[in-house]
Amino acid sequence: MSEIAAKAVVPRHRLRLARVAPYLLLQALIVVATMLGLRLLQPSDPDDFAVSEFSLREAGTTRQVTLPHFTAARYSLDDPPRYSGKFAFRPDAADTTWSVFLPRFSNGVEVAVNGVAILDSRRDPNANRPDRNTPEIAVIPASLLRDGANDITVRLFVWGPLRGFLDTVYVGPDAALRPAFETRTLLFVTLPVVFSAWQSILAVILAIMWLMRRHEPVYGVLAVAMVLGVIQAFLPPPLPPATSSRLAGVLLSSAPIESALIVLSTVLFLGWRWPRYGVLLFVPGIIVIAGGLIAGPPLPRILFPLLGIPTVGFCLVLMAGIAAYAALRRQDVASFILGCAATIVLTCWVHDMLSVFEIMPNERTFVSRLSYSALLIAIGAGLTWRFARALNQVDSFAGQLVARVREAEERLKASFAREESRARAATLANERTRLMRDLHDGLGGQLISIVALSERGQEGATITDAARAALKDLRLVIDSMDDIGGDLMLALGSWRERAAMQLRPHDIALDWRVATPQGLPLHPELRPWHVIQIVRILDEAVTNAVKHASARHIIVTIETRDDGQGAYGVICIADDGHGFALGDDGASQTARGLRNMKSRAARSGAVLDLSSDTSGTRVRLHLPQVFPDSDAAAG
């Protein structure tokens, strides 16, 4: 069993080694490529016009030096180092403009030709920062130039924290020096400004993304780090002996906090949890900031070389290690790119540290800030790309969801169509059943009576009356099928003609009154079976007045009322007959007729109100505001 476990462990180690070796080889190639790139990116200065032999007067002593040169002091404003040299102005160049070109210096510089100052870099605060590589060029007025040897004096103002440095000075035709100056300006002035501007735009984008997605703090952390980098790039430093605000000094020394935030954003970007002891990474930066806020601007300049620079280096090493671990374990493109970027920045930082400690002779060109900004932009671009990819996935999911909803909608429409077809078929069946019931109860009964009277040999008049009643009932059923568009007044108009024909043989006058202009309200939900029930109620009321009341006048009143909850119609039929007692025996024909009338009214959703005395009988039918959908509502 142990042999099997041992055999399983060996391939695992081999697999790890197989991953580590190519990764380390790749990082070594990146280091070599970065160093070669730094060498190749160094602008080629016009060596034909170099002035490197100077006499240096520093700290009360004078000695010969060769540029590039590092001063002995880290702070010398009262008695700055003075470099004195000579250059030759050829007579054949009298019509050519000459200039003085300084590729690199720290911190400030003043150049004089033949005792007249022509350049003072202290007028441009950004040119005097020790972490910048800002070149300077100044045109020499033709009136200052003499044929042959000319004096050039360079005063170097140093205010720390590094020792002063003066690169080779070039004096010659402006046309020969200007291309080198413009190349250095592009690399060390314009490009950092472009990176910083791009960095500020990404900071705004990341801040907006964090505000929209609070559960992903990586966007907010990286946005804060980018904002600190932009402030460091654009905030002008003070020129000694002038002092600046404490806040400005703190912001200019915020690189340790920025580096710690980059490590934090890297951990969050990889989807890992930030450990509790990770707070210690912010302690050096907090000490620098606290010292600047309490003691003022000089203290951050003292603490920054002691705490800030080591913290930045440690954060870069930590970030490179984190990226390497993620790349070896996750084997994804994002981790490899992050690891390669960390290696490039770390290489540039080591290059700058070698320049700071003067291990690399005759050179002080700082590139770590430039590479650091590129790293921030790369991380920000990666986060933005990940966010855009997530949006594309959301759009794709939304498209799929829309397609599925459309399919479900089509299925629902088909289902609704089927249900509508079934409802229509059920409605037709119900209407057919109702029509058959009405024909059976009305016309069918009348025809049976006619047949029975014929078989018994009754007189023709009796059969004729039965046939007329059957015909009346048939007309009633047919009229109820007409489309009246919810206007019950149309059906009542037809009923009025039939009622007048019924009353004329009995010499009974019909008085038709419409109390309101609109008559009855419209009812879009009105169905034929509603109409036939109402008309049968009215027929029954008129028939009772003819047969039982011995009435001479019948008054039909139609009106619309409003009880505050809505409008409803009222139909009243009153006669001047002798009336009847409402408490008649339930088995009598009158009682059965009244029950049928109330039943029909209830089935239509209406309310029937009857009153009778010696002056006559009044039947009031209170129509509903909305007619019911089913005629079985009241049983």
XYZ file of C-alpha atoms in Angstrom:
635
model
C 0.000 0.000 0.000
C 2.835 2.396 0.865
C 4.532 1.633 -2.447
C 1.362 2.614 -4.289
C 1.158 5.880 -2.305
C 4.805 6.603 -3.040
C 4.232 5.986 -6.736
C 1.264 8.401 -6.618
C 3.345 11.098 -4.879
C 6.192 11.002 -7.361
C 4.094 11.899 -10.410
C 2.498 14.732 -8.431
C 5.910 16.219 -7.652
C 6.922 15.749 -11.244
C 3.760 17.518 -12.356
C 4.488 20.457 -10.072
C 8.075 20.603 -11.300
C 6.854 20.427 -14.863
C 4.728 23.507 -14.178
C 7.286 25.469 -12.136
C 10.219 25.102 -14.508
C 8.522 26.598 -17.596
C 7.041 29.391 -15.511
C 10.395 30.348 -13.978
C 12.035 30.145 -17.387
C 9.360 32.428 -18.783
C 9.876 34.951 -15.970
C 13.651 34.858 -16.512
C 13.120 35.594 -20.192
C 10.818 38.462 -19.219
C 13.521 39.885 -16.900
C 16.131 39.705 -19.666
C 13.713 41.212 -22.195
C 12.837 44.008 -19.777
C 16.486 44.883 -19.169
C 17.217 44.836 -22.897
C 14.124 46.935 -23.495
C 15.270 49.497 -20.934
C 18.607 49.684 -22.704
C 17.030 49.962 -26.130
C 14.537 52.570 -24.959
C 17.322 54.844 -23.774
C 17.386 57.738 -26.247
C 20.543 58.210 -28.258
C 21.970 61.596 -27.351
C 24.145 63.592 -29.806
C 27.595 62.631 -28.462
C 29.320 64.955 -30.949
C 28.167 67.919 -28.870
C 28.763 66.435 -25.404
C 30.437 68.539 -22.758
C 31.527 66.234 -19.959
C 34.715 67.772 -18.512
C 33.829 70.227 -15.759
C 35.427 71.855 -12.767
C 33.256 71.235 -9.715
C 33.213 73.595 -6.767
C 31.449 71.873 -3.862
C 31.659 72.370 -0.097
C 34.436 74.953 -0.485
C 36.688 72.735 -2.610
C 37.277 72.617 -6.352
C 38.102 69.515 -8.357
C 37.843 68.168 -11.854
C 34.940 65.808 -12.607
C 33.554 64.010 -15.616
C 29.819 63.901 -16.272
C 27.630 62.033 -15.437
C 28.405 62.812 -11.825
C 26.880 62.325 -8.362
C 27.280 65.069 -5.786
C 28.495 64.380 -2.280
C 25.654 66.181 -0.508
C 21.947 65.254 -0.313
C 20.932 68.776 0.603
C 22.641 71.885 -0.733
C 20.581 74.976 -1.393
C 22.635 77.671 0.326
C 25.861 76.669 -1.447
C 24.856 74.474 -4.418
C 27.471 72.521 -6.383
C 28.818 74.598 -9.288
C 29.993 72.927 -12.486
C 32.156 75.115 -14.729
C 33.162 74.086 -18.206
C 33.842 75.306 -21.737
C 32.496 74.602 -25.191
C 33.687 75.728 -28.582
C 31.528 77.836 -30.888
C 32.705 77.517 -34.457
C 32.566 80.629 -36.657
C 30.992 78.697 -39.542
C 27.914 78.186 -37.338
C 27.162 81.884 -36.938
C 23.840 81.592 -38.729
C 22.766 78.547 -36.674
C 20.779 78.667 -33.412
C 22.600 76.950 -30.568
C 21.055 75.396 -27.447
C 21.993 73.752 -24.173
C 20.440 70.326 -23.599
C 20.348 68.586 -20.195
C 18.990 65.015 -20.425
C 18.822 64.307 -16.678
C 19.481 66.041 -13.370
C 18.274 66.138 -9.768
C 16.806 68.111 -8.212
C 16.968 71.620 -9.753
C 19.399 73.172 -12.184
C 20.471 76.644 -13.339
C 22.521 77.053 -16.521
C 24.504 80.141 -17.449
C 26.485 80.835 -20.637
C 29.264 83.373 -20.402
C 27.915 84.507 -17.047
C 24.285 85.005 -18.168
C 21.621 82.579 -16.906
C 19.569 81.090 -19.754
C 17.795 78.201 -17.940
C 16.325 77.715 -14.468
C 14.373 74.458 -14.024
C 12.937 75.638 -10.706
C 10.349 77.553 -12.707
C 8.818 74.170 -13.635
C 8.043 72.315 -10.358
C 7.364 69.001 -12.119
C 10.850 69.038 -13.637
C 12.487 69.002 -10.195
C 10.976 65.813 -8.767
C 13.656 63.215 -7.961
C 11.519 60.400 -9.385
C 11.162 62.097 -12.766
C 13.424 62.014 -15.837
C 12.415 65.411 -17.210
C 14.881 66.845 -19.772
C 15.511 70.541 -20.257
C 16.653 72.543 -23.274
C 17.319 76.262 -23.622
C 18.256 78.339 -26.649
C 21.431 80.382 -26.271
C 20.942 83.970 -27.450
C 23.268 84.702 -30.342
C 24.557 87.817 -28.576
C 26.049 85.652 -25.813
C 28.083 83.422 -28.086
C 31.740 84.183 -28.806
C 33.917 82.685 -31.472
C 35.983 79.906 -30.009
C 35.752 78.997 -26.324
C 32.661 79.892 -24.322
C 32.023 79.418 -20.614
C 29.111 77.310 -19.339
C 28.170 77.110 -15.692
C 25.677 74.696 -14.146
C 24.472 75.128 -10.584
C 22.792 72.010 -9.154
C 20.259 72.500 -6.376
C 19.796 69.387 -4.248
C 17.120 68.969 -1.573
C 17.058 65.177 -1.145
C 16.314 62.568 -0.302
C 18.845 61.324 -2.898
C 22.244 62.703 -3.759
C 22.379 65.204 -6.578
C 22.997 63.906 -10.084
C 23.973 65.705 -13.289
C 24.030 63.881 -16.593
C 26.176 64.819 -19.564
C 25.529 68.339 -20.852
C 25.138 68.885 -24.598
C 25.818 72.216 -26.302
C 25.414 72.607 -30.034
C 23.071 73.499 -32.870
C 19.458 73.373 -31.817
C 18.552 71.284 -34.872
C 20.971 68.574 -33.698
C 19.879 68.619 -30.030
C 16.118 69.104 -30.404
C 15.301 65.529 -31.665
C 16.958 63.952 -28.612
C 15.103 66.365 -26.312
C 11.758 65.618 -27.978
C 12.381 61.868 -27.752
C 13.116 62.085 -24.039
C 10.102 64.357 -23.538
C 7.893 61.819 -25.277
C 9.191 58.882 -23.208
C 9.551 60.496 -19.795
C 7.015 63.356 -19.812
C 4.246 62.785 -22.344
C 3.918 59.016 -21.902
C 3.578 59.194 -18.087
C 0.937 61.904 -18.482
C -0.945 59.726 -20.960
C -0.728 56.731 -18.605
C -1.871 58.863 -15.682
C -4.788 60.277 -17.667
C -5.776 56.783 -18.778
C -5.400 55.664 -15.186
C -7.767 58.417 -13.992
C -10.375 57.388 -16.584
C -10.136 53.759 -15.460
C -10.439 54.901 -11.839
C -13.747 56.596 -12.655
C -14.966 53.516 -14.553
C -13.965 51.172 -11.733
C -15.590 53.435 -9.135
C -18.854 53.370 -11.092
C -18.610 49.590 -11.437
C -18.083 49.284 -7.675
C -21.062 51.532 -6.955
C -23.187 49.296 -9.168
C -21.748 46.060 -7.728
C -21.003 46.649 -4.048
C -20.515 42.920 -3.426
C -17.290 43.020 -5.518
C -14.901 45.294 -3.559
C -12.012 44.671 -5.962
C -13.315 47.452 -8.206
C -13.415 49.977 -5.367
C -9.973 49.016 -3.995
C -8.320 49.300 -7.387
C -10.102 52.602 -8.044
C -8.668 54.061 -4.811
C -5.171 52.824 -5.727
C -5.444 54.426 -9.162
C -6.661 57.703 -7.672
C -3.602 57.801 -5.381
C -1.331 57.145 -8.375
C -2.965 59.925 -10.372
C -2.603 62.367 -7.460
C 1.086 61.506 -7.131
C 1.539 62.068 -10.862
C -0.194 65.435 -11.151
C 0.279 67.024 -7.722
C 3.189 69.517 -8.065
C 5.780 69.234 -5.286
C 6.921 72.341 -3.397
C 10.302 73.890 -4.099
C 12.398 74.409 -0.963
C 12.588 76.543 1.025
C 8.860 77.027 0.296
C 6.596 74.718 2.306
C 3.477 72.904 1.220
C 0.374 71.799 3.050
C 0.536 68.680 5.176
C -2.073 67.014 2.994
C 0.024 67.570 -0.141
C 3.087 66.083 1.552
C 1.087 63.068 2.674
C -0.397 62.477 -0.791
C 3.029 62.692 -2.429
C 4.240 60.001 0.013
C 1.270 57.654 -0.404
C 3.092 55.099 -2.578
C 3.247 52.464 0.264
C -0.546 52.651 0.698
C -0.970 52.436 -3.064
C 1.240 49.334 -3.227
C -0.661 47.650 -0.389
C -3.936 48.385 -2.161
C -2.554 46.811 -5.341
C -1.731 43.624 -3.429
C -5.210 43.650 -1.899
C -6.841 44.140 -5.299
C -4.713 41.292 -6.717
C -5.907 38.916 -3.995
C -9.528 39.948 -4.531
C -9.118 39.751 -8.308
C -8.019 36.123 -7.979
C -11.102 35.395 -5.881
C -9.248 34.757 -2.584
C -10.055 36.005 0.893
C -7.868 38.730 2.394
C -6.238 37.372 5.579
C -6.545 39.258 8.831
C -2.800 39.705 9.207
C -2.807 41.389 5.791
C -3.595 44.642 7.599
C 0.068 44.755 8.642
C 0.913 45.538 5.025
C -0.665 48.976 5.461
C 1.241 49.816 8.676
C 4.354 51.443 7.068
C 2.228 53.652 4.835
C 0.038 54.631 7.773
C 3.161 55.577 9.763
C 4.398 57.807 6.921
C 0.979 59.441 6.561
C 0.556 59.926 10.314
C 4.021 61.469 10.574
C 3.242 63.861 7.741
C -0.063 64.909 9.273
C 1.441 65.433 12.725
C 4.918 66.828 12.059
C 4.480 68.377 8.615
C 6.024 67.821 5.150
C 9.709 67.297 6.151
C 8.992 64.075 8.066
C 7.486 62.127 5.132
C 10.630 62.875 3.080
C 12.688 61.339 5.873
C 10.423 58.357 6.509
C 9.743 57.540 2.879
C 13.250 56.186 2.060
C 13.256 54.206 5.322
C 9.715 52.762 5.190
C 8.103 53.642 1.877
C 10.638 52.277 -0.605
C 11.100 48.907 1.204
C 7.334 48.556 1.519
C 6.874 49.147 -2.211
C 9.535 46.527 -2.976
C 8.023 44.024 -0.538
C 4.566 44.523 -2.055
C 5.969 43.949 -5.543
C 7.696 40.733 -4.441
C 4.512 39.621 -2.655
C 2.390 40.371 -5.700
C 4.786 38.465 -7.957
C 4.643 35.494 -5.575
C 0.843 35.587 -5.385
C 0.569 35.796 -9.164
C 3.036 32.933 -9.601
C 1.138 30.729 -7.136
C -2.150 31.513 -8.878
C -0.670 30.890 -12.317
C 0.807 27.523 -11.298
C -2.321 26.378 -9.501
C -5.105 27.758 -11.671
C -3.385 27.555 -15.058
C -5.454 30.414 -16.492
C -4.488 33.246 -18.813
C -5.369 36.035 -16.362
C -2.977 34.702 -13.697
C -0.139 34.283 -16.213
C -0.601 37.827 -17.520
C -0.701 39.188 -13.969
C 2.457 37.269 -13.075
C 4.306 38.545 -16.150
C 3.254 42.130 -15.399
C 4.398 41.803 -11.784
C 7.782 40.517 -12.983
C 8.196 43.484 -15.312
C 7.373 46.006 -12.577
C 9.637 44.244 -10.082
C 12.492 44.279 -12.595
C 12.002 48.014 -13.178
C 11.931 48.606 -9.423
C 15.210 46.689 -8.971
C 16.665 48.768 -11.808
C 15.657 51.954 -10.017
C 17.030 50.740 -6.698
C 20.372 49.994 -8.342
C 20.335 53.571 -9.621
C 19.401 54.943 -6.202
C 22.226 53.111 -4.468
C 24.562 54.093 -7.354
C 25.368 50.469 -8.094
C 24.705 51.195 -11.744
C 27.358 53.835 -12.481
C 26.676 57.002 -14.404
C 22.936 56.422 -14.674
C 19.838 57.587 -12.840
C 16.770 56.906 -14.954
C 13.678 55.889 -13.008
C 11.142 53.701 -14.815
C 9.279 51.907 -12.008
C 6.503 54.548 -11.796
C 5.971 54.254 -15.543
C 5.778 50.448 -15.348
C 3.632 50.674 -12.201
C 1.065 52.772 -14.031
C 1.137 50.270 -16.886
C 0.449 47.479 -14.366
C -2.489 49.358 -12.881
C -3.886 49.971 -16.335
C -3.428 46.297 -17.226
C -5.285 45.191 -14.091
C -8.005 47.786 -14.664
C -8.342 46.751 -18.292
C -8.562 43.117 -17.186
C -11.325 43.929 -14.708
C -13.157 45.999 -17.295
C -12.831 43.163 -19.805
C -14.167 40.714 -17.225
C -17.062 43.059 -16.512
C -17.782 43.448 -20.228
C -17.647 39.662 -20.650
C -20.126 39.292 -17.776
C -22.394 41.834 -19.472
C -22.165 39.853 -22.703
C -23.109 36.712 -20.808
C -26.037 38.570 -19.251
C -27.092 39.801 -22.697
C -26.821 36.262 -24.050
C -28.870 34.937 -21.148
C -31.373 37.748 -21.651
C -31.618 36.806 -25.330
C -32.204 33.174 -24.425
C -34.750 34.253 -21.819
C -36.544 36.425 -24.364
C -36.632 33.505 -26.806
C -38.003 31.204 -24.133
C -40.562 33.781 -23.060
C -41.570 34.196 -26.700
C -41.968 30.431 -27.037
C -43.973 30.308 -23.817
C -46.061 33.218 -25.052
C -46.772 31.394 -28.310
C -47.761 28.283 -26.378
C -49.911 30.410 -24.071
C -51.559 32.075 -27.054
C -52.282 28.666 -28.552
C -53.664 27.536 -25.204
C -55.805 30.666 -24.978
C -57.039 30.060 -28.511
C -57.977 26.509 -27.582
C -59.677 27.689 -24.410
C -61.474 30.424 -26.350
C -62.606 27.864 -28.912
C -63.827 25.598 -26.134
C -65.572 28.517 -24.403
C -67.183 29.500 -27.691
C -68.337 25.943 -28.262
C -69.668 25.786 -24.688
C -71.470 29.113 -25.179
C -73.012 27.885 -28.408
C -74.068 24.667 -26.692
C -75.595 26.611 -23.790
C -77.386 28.924 -26.202
C -78.621 25.950 -28.183
C -79.851 24.309 -24.978
C -81.569 27.524 -23.896
C -83.201 27.941 -27.268
C -84.422 24.346 -27.209
C -85.725 24.854 -23.669
C -87.534 28.055 -24.625
C -89.051 26.428 -27.686
C -90.029 23.386 -25.659
C -91.517 25.350 -22.752
C -93.223 27.977 -24.884
C -93.910 26.975 -28.444
C -93.908 23.267 -27.668
C -96.589 23.663 -24.983
C -98.716 25.812 -27.270
C -98.504 23.272 -30.098
C -99.468 20.455 -27.721
C -102.485 22.509 -26.633
C -103.489 23.024 -30.277
C -103.196 19.334 -30.972
C -105.227 18.492 -27.880
C -107.950 21.008 -28.788
C -108.156 19.644 -32.311
C -108.500 16.065 -31.082
C -111.311 17.111 -28.694
C -113.216 18.856 -31.498
C -113.128 22.341 -29.957
C -114.353 25.380 -31.836
C -112.108 27.172 -34.280
C -111.881 30.293 -32.187
C -110.247 28.447 -29.319
C -107.756 26.765 -31.613
C -107.106 30.107 -33.285
C -106.277 31.743 -29.938
C -103.882 28.927 -29.069
C -102.203 29.208 -32.481
C -101.829 32.977 -32.043
C -100.246 32.422 -28.620
C -97.815 29.934 -30.172
C -96.968 32.373 -32.942
C -96.429 35.115 -30.351
C -94.080 32.904 -28.386
C -92.161 32.007 -31.567
C -91.757 35.698 -32.415
C -90.534 36.339 -28.895
C -87.841 33.678 -29.205
C -86.791 34.932 -32.644
C -86.693 38.587 -31.558
C -84.516 37.724 -28.541
C -81.850 36.368 -30.893
C -81.359 39.751 -32.598
C -78.129 41.634 -31.867
C -79.212 44.774 -30.031
C -75.701 45.848 -28.948
C -76.568 45.986 -25.268
C -79.442 48.482 -25.858
C -82.485 46.987 -24.132
C -84.676 49.796 -25.527
C -84.559 48.133 -28.960
C -86.035 44.905 -27.564
C -88.652 46.896 -25.622
C -89.646 48.670 -28.823
C -90.489 45.343 -30.470
C -92.290 44.221 -27.310
C -94.372 47.423 -27.328
C -95.758 46.605 -30.785
C -96.721 43.081 -29.729
C -98.272 44.334 -26.464
C -100.333 46.939 -28.337
C -101.628 44.263 -30.749
C -102.500 42.037 -27.762
C -104.416 44.816 -25.951
C -106.278 46.200 -28.962
C -108.930 43.383 -29.205
C -109.707 43.879 -25.484
C -110.125 47.656 -25.893
C -107.321 48.371 -23.390
C -105.246 51.517 -23.917
C -101.427 51.280 -23.677
C -99.669 54.375 -22.342
C -95.921 54.309 -23.048
C -93.761 56.690 -20.995
C -89.992 57.189 -21.043
C -89.133 59.258 -17.951
C -85.428 59.834 -18.721
C -83.928 60.962 -22.051
C -81.700 57.939 -22.461
C -84.415 55.512 -21.440
C -82.385 52.610 -20.045
C -78.578 52.454 -19.709
C -76.518 50.419 -22.139
C -75.366 46.970 -21.029
C -72.513 45.538 -23.172
C -72.821 42.224 -21.264
C -76.513 41.822 -22.224
C -77.260 38.381 -23.721
C -80.331 37.038 -25.582
C -81.414 34.947 -22.593
C -81.465 38.087 -20.463
C -83.759 39.744 -22.995
C -86.155 36.828 -23.244
C -86.500 36.591 -19.435
C -87.302 40.311 -19.159
C -89.746 40.224 -22.036
C -91.543 37.169 -20.579
C -91.908 39.037 -17.257
C -93.483 41.991 -19.075
C -95.740 39.645 -21.087
C -96.872 37.938 -17.890
C -97.659 41.310 -16.290
C -99.751 42.422 -19.302
C -101.488 39.060 -19.580
C -102.466 39.165 -15.894
C -103.882 42.667 -16.367
C -105.973 41.476 -19.328
C -107.234 38.206 -17.846
C -107.669 38.952 -14.140
C -107.738 42.710 -13.461
C -110.442 43.898 -15.934
C -108.196 46.928 -16.552
C -108.957 49.653 -19.127
C -105.553 51.373 -19.083
C -102.005 50.036 -18.799
C -99.099 52.454 -18.213
C -95.539 51.363 -19.014
C -92.874 53.649 -17.487
C -89.179 53.352 -18.346
C -86.467 55.318 -16.539
C -82.846 55.296 -15.375
C -82.021 55.821 -11.709
C -78.760 56.396 -9.828
C -78.376 55.356 -6.186
C -74.851 56.766 -5.821
C -73.186 53.442 -6.670
C -74.096 53.430 -10.350
C -76.935 53.794 -12.825
C -79.583 51.097 -13.285
C -82.877 50.820 -15.216
C -86.425 50.491 -13.876
C -89.437 49.240 -15.864
C -92.863 49.748 -14.283
C -96.198 48.329 -15.562
C -99.294 49.731 -13.840
C -102.984 49.039 -14.592
C -106.258 50.505 -13.306
C -107.919 47.126 -12.596
C -109.526 45.983 -9.374
C -106.277 44.406 -8.069
C -105.833 41.232 -6.097
C -104.709 40.037 -2.695
C -100.938 39.282 -2.554
C -101.596 36.617 0.083
C -103.543 34.297 -2.261
C -103.133 30.549 -1.932
C -99.845 29.366 -3.317
C -101.628 26.756 -5.434
C -103.648 29.318 -7.388
C -102.787 30.228 -10.946
C -102.034 33.842 -9.950
C -99.563 32.738 -7.266
C -97.820 30.391 -9.694
C -97.567 33.225 -12.241
C -96.020 35.565 -9.661
C -93.503 32.912 -8.650
C -92.521 32.429 -12.296
C -92.068 36.190 -12.730
C -89.834 36.466 -9.625
C -87.839 33.435 -10.714
C -87.218 34.907 -14.143
C -86.200 38.247 -12.578
C -83.752 36.566 -10.195
C -82.198 34.545 -13.038
C -81.528 37.824 -14.877
C -80.076 39.509 -11.789
C -83.115 41.830 -11.504
C -85.441 42.523 -8.586
C -89.224 42.277 -8.986
C -91.452 44.486 -6.832
C -95.282 43.976 -6.898
C -97.974 46.023 -5.247
C -101.767 45.728 -5.701
C -104.839 47.407 -4.222
C -108.324 48.466 -5.341
C -106.812 51.154 -7.606
C -104.776 48.676 -9.603
C -101.618 46.600 -9.779
C -98.014 47.852 -10.220
C -95.151 45.648 -11.297
C -91.676 47.220 -10.981
C -88.663 45.498 -12.447
C -85.350 46.884 -11.084
C -82.667 45.906 -13.606
C -79.095 45.190 -12.364
C -76.150 47.485 -13.057
C -74.333 44.503 -14.608
C -76.207 41.448 -15.868
C -74.876 38.050 -14.692
C -72.914 35.781 -17.011
C -74.990 32.682 -16.216
C -78.741 32.234 -16.136
C -78.282 29.785 -13.243
C -77.276 32.532 -10.868
C -80.545 32.449 -9.024
C -81.603 28.923 -9.653
